[in-house]
PDB file of C-alpha atoms in Angstrom:
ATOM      1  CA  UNK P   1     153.694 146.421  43.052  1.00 70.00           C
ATOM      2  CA  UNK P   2     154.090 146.482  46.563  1.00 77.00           C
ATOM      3  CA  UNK P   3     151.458 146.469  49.609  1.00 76.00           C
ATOM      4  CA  UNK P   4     152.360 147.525  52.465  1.00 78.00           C
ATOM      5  CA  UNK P   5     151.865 144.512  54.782  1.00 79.00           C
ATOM      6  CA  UNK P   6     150.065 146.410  57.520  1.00 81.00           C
ATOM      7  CA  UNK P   7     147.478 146.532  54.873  1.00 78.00           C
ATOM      8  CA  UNK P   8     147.541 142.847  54.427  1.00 75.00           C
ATOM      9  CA  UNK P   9     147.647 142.099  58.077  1.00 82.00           C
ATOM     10  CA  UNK P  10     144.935 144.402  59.225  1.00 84.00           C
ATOM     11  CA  UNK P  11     142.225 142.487  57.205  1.00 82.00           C
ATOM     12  CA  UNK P  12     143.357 139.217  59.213  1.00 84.00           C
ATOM     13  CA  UNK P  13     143.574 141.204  62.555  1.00 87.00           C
ATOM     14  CA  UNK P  14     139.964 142.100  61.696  1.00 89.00           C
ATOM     15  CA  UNK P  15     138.917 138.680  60.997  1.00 90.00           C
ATOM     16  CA  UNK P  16     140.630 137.049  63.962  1.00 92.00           C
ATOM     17  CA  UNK P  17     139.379 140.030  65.924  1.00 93.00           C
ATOM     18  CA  UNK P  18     135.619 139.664  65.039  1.00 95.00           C
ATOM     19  CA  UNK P  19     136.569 135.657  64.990  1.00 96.00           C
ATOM     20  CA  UNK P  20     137.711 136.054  68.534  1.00 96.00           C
ATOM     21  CA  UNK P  21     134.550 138.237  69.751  1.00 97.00           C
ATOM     22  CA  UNK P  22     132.200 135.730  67.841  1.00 97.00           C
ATOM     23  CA  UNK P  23     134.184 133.010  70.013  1.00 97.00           C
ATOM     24  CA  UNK P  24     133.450 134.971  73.184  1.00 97.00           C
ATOM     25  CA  UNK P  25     129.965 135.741  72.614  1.00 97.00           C
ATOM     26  CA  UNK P  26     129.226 132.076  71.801  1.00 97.00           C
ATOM     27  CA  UNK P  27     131.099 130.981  74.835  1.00 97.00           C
ATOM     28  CA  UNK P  28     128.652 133.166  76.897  1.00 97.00           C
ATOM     29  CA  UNK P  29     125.190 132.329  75.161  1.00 97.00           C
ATOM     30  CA  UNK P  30     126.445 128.522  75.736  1.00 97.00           C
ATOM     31  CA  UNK P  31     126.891 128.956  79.330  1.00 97.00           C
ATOM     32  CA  UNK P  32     123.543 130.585  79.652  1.00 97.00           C
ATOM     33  CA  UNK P  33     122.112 128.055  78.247  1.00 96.00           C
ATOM     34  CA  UNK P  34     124.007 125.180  79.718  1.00 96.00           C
ATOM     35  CA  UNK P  35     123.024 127.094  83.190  1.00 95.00           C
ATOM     36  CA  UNK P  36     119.353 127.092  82.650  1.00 92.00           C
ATOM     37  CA  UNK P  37     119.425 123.516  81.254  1.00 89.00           C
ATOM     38  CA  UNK P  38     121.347 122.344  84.444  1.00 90.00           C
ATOM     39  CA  UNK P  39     118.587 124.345  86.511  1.00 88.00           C
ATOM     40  CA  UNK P  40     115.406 122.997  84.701  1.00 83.00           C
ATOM     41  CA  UNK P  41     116.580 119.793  84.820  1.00 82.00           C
ATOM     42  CA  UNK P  42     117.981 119.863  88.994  1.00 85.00           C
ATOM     43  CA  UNK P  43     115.546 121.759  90.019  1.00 84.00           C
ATOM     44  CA  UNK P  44     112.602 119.525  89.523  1.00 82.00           C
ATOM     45  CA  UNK P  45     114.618 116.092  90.440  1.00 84.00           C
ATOM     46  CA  UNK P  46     115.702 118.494  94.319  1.00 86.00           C
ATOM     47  CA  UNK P  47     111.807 119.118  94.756  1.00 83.00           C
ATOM     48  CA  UNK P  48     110.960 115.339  93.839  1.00 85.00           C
ATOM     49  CA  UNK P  49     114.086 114.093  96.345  1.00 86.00           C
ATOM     50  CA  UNK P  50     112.862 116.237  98.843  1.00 85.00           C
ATOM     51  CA  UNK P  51     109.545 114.794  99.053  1.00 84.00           C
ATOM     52  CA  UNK P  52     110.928 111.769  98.917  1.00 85.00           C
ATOM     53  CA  UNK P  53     112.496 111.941 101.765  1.00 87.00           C
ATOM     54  CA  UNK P  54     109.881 113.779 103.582  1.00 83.00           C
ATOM     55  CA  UNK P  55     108.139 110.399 103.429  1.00 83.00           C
ATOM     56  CA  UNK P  56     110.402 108.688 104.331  1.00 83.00           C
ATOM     57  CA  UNK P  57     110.493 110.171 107.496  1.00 82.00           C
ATOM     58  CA  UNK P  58     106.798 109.856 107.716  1.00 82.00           C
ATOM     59  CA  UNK P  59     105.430 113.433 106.851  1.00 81.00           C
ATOM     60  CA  UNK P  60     103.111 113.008 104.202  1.00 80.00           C
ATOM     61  CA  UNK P  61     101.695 116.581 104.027  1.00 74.00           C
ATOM     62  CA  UNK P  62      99.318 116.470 100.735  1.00 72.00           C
ATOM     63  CA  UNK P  63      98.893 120.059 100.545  1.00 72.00           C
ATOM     64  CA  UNK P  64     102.376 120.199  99.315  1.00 72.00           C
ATOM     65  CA  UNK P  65     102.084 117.951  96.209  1.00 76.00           C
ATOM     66  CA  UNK P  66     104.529 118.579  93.357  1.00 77.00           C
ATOM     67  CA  UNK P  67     103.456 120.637  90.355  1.00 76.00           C
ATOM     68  CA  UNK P  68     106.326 119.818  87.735  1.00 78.00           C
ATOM     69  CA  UNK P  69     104.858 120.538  84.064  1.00 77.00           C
ATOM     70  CA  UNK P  70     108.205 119.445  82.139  1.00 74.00           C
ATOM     71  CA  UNK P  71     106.713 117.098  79.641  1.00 78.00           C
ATOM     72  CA  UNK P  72     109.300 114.164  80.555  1.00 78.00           C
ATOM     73  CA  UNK P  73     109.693 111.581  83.311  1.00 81.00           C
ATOM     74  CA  UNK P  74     110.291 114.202  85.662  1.00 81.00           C
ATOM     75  CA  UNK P  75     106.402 115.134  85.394  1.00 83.00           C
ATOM     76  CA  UNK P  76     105.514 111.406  85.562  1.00 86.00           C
ATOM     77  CA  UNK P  77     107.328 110.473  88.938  1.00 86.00           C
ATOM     78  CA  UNK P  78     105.899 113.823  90.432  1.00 85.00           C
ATOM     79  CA  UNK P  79     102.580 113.053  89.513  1.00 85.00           C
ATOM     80  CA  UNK P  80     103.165 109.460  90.714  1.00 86.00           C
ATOM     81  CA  UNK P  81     104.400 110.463  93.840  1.00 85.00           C
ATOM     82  CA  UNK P  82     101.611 112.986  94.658  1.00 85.00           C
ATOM     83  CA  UNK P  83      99.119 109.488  93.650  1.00 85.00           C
ATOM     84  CA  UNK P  84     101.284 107.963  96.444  1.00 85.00           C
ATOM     85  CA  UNK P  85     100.980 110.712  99.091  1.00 86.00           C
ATOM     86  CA  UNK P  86      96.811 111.067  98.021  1.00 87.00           C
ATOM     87  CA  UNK P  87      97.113 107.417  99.242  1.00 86.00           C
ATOM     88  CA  UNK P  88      99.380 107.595 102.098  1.00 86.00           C
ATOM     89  CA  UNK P  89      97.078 110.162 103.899  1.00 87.00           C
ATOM     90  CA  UNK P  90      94.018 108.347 103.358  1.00 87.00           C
ATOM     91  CA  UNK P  91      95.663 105.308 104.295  1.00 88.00           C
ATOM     92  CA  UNK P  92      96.738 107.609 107.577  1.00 88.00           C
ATOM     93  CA  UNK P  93      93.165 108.541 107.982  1.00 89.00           C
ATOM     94  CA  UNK P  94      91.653 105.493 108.016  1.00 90.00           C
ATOM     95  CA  UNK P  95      94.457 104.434 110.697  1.00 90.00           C
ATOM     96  CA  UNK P  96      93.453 107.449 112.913  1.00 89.00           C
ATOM     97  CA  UNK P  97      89.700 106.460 112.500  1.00 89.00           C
ATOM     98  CA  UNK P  98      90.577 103.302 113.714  1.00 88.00           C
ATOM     99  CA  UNK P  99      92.359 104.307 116.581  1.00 88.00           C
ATOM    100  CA  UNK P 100      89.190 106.869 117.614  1.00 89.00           C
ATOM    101  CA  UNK P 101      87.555 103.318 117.653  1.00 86.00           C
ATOM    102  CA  UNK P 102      85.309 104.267 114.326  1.00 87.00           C
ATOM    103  CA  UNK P 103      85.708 100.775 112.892  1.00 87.00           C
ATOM    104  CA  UNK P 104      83.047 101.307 110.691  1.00 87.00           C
ATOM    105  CA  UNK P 105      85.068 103.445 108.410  1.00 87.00           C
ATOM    106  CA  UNK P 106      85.386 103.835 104.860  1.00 86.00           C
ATOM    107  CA  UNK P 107      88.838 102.607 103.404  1.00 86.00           C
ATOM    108  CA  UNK P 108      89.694 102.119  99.923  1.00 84.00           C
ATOM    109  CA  UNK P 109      92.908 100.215  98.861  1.00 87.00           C
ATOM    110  CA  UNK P 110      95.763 101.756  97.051  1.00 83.00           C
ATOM    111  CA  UNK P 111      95.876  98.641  95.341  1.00 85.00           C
ATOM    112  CA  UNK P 112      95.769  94.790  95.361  1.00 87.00           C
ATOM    113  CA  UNK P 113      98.863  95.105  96.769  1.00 88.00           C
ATOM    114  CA  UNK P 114      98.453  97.651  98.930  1.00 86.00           C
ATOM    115  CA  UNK P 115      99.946  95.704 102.138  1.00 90.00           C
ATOM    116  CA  UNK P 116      99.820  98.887 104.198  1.00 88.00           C
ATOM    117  CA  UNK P 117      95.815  98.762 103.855  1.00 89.00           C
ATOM    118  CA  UNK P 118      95.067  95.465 103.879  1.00 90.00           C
ATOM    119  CA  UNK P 119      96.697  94.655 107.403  1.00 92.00           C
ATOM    120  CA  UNK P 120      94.517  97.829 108.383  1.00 90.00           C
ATOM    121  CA  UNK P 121      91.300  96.353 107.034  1.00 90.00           C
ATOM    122  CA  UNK P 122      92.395  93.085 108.492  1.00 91.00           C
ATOM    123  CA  UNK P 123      93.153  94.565 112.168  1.00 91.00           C
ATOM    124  CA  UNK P 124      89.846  96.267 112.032  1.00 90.00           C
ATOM    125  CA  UNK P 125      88.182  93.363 111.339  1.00 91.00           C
ATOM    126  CA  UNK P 126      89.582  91.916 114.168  1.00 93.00           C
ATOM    127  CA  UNK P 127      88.728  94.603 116.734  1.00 91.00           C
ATOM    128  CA  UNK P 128      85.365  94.265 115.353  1.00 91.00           C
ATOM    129  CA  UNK P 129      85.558  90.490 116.216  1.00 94.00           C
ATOM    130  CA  UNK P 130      87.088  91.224 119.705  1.00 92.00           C
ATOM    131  CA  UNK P 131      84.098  93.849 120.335  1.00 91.00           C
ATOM    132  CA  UNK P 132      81.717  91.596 119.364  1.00 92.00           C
ATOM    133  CA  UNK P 133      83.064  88.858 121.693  1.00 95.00           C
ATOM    134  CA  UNK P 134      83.651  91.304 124.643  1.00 94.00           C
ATOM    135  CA  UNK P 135      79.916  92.224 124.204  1.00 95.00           C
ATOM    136  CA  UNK P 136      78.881  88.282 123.975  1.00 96.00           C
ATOM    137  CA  UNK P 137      81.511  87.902 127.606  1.00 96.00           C
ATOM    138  CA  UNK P 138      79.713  90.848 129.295  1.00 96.00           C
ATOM    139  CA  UNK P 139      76.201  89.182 128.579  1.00 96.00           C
ATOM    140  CA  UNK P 140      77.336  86.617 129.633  1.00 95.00           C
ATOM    141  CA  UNK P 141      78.778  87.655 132.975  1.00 96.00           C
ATOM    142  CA  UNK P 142      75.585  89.623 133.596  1.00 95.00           C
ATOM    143  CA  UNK P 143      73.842  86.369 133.448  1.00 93.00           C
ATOM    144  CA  UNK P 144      75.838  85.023 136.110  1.00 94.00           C
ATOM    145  CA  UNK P 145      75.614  87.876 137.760  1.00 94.00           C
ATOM    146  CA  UNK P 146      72.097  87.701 137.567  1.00 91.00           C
ATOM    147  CA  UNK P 147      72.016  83.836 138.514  1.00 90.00           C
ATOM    148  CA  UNK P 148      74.127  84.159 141.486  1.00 92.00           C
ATOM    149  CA  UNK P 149      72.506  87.028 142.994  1.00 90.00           C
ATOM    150  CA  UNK P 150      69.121  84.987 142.460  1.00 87.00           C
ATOM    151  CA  UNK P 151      70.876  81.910 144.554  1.00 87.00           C
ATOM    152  CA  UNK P 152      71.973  84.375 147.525  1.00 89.00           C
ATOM    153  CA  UNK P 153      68.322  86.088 147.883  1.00 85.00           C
ATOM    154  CA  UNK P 154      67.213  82.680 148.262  1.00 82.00           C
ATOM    155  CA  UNK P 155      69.903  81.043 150.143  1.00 84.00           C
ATOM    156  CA  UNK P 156      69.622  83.913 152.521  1.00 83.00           C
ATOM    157  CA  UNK P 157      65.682  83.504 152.942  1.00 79.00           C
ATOM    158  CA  UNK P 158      66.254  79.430 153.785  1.00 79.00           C
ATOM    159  CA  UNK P 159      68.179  80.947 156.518  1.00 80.00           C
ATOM    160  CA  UNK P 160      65.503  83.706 157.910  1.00 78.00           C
ATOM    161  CA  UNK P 161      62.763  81.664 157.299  1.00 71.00           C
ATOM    162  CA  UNK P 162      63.567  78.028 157.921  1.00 74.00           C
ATOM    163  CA  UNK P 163      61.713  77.139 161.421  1.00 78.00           C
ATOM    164  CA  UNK P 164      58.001  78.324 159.882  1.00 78.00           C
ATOM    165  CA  UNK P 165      57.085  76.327 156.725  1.00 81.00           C
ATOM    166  CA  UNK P 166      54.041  78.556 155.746  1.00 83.00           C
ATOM    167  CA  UNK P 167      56.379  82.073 155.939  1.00 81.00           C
ATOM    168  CA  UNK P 168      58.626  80.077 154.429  1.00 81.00           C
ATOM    169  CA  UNK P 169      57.163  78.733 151.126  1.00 84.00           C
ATOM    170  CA  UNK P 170      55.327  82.312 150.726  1.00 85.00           C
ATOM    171  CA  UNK P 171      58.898  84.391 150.552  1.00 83.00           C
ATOM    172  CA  UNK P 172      59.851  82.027 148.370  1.00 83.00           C
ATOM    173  CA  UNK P 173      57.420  82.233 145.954  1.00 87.00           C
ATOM    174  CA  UNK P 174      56.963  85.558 146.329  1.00 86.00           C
ATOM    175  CA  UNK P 175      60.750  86.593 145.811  1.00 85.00           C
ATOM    176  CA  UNK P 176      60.986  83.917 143.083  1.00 84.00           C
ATOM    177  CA  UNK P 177      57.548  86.074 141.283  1.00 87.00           C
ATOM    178  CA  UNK P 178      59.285  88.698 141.552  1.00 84.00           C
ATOM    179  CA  UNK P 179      63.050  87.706 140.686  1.00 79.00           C
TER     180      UNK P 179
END
């Protein structure tokens, strides 16, 4: 008996064909997916790095907080990072108040070791300090003021009135009455 061996060959040209197209076919669903992997994955970590370095260079805009909803530790550092930016701008706010001269503002710390804040809360404690001794000063000088403007009336009515005794005595009491 004898087959022809185009018959036997064109069942394995079949199976290497549909072999070869099953090859090609997985080849392209693999890159797709490789592709979207590669963007769900560098997406989120450019938007994070980008905000990073946004603060770094001292633009902390907190209307443009990260909204990454991966599930992973992608979502965690985005979410910590828009935490840090919340605090940054308050932290920015209270430093503007303080420069308006509000020191009575409201400030609350990022932490215990929020260093940032605490040197605020420390340098508006001691412009409240300062105020309150350039206020004590100014009293003060306005009692001197007060004193040696009291000592010229007088000193300049000795020298008017120093030949009659009676005109004398009664601008002084009556200037001192009403000094």
């Amino acid at each position: 008996v004898t087959i022809p061996t185009n018959e036997i060959f064109a069942q394995s040209r079949k199976s290497v064909l549909i072999a070869l197209l099953v090859c090609i076919l997985g080849l392209i669903v693999t890159t797709f997916v490789i592709n979207y992997l590669a963007k769900a994955i560098t997406k989120p970590l450019g938007d994070v790095t980008t905000s990073i370095k946004q603060l770094a260079n001292g633009d902390i805009n907190e209307k443009e907080k990260l909204s990454i909803q991966t599930g992973d530790e992608m979502e965690e550092i985005a979410g910590s990072l828009n935490v840090l930016v919340d605090g940054l701008s308050r932290t920015a706010k209270f430093a503007q108040e303080i420069g308006n001269g509000n020191l009575n503002a409201n400030h609350q710390l990022l932490g215990e070791k929020d260093v940032l804040g605490i040197s605020l809360e420390e340098m508006r404690s001691s412009l409240i300090k300062a105020n309150e001794q350039e206020e004590e000063r100014k009293k003060e000088e306005e009692k001197n003021r007060w004193a040696n403007q009291g000592y010229a009336n007088f000193a300049e009515l000795l020298r008017f009135n120093n030949d009659n005794i009676k005109e004398l005595t009664f601008s002084i009491v009556s200037n001192l009455v009403k000094y």
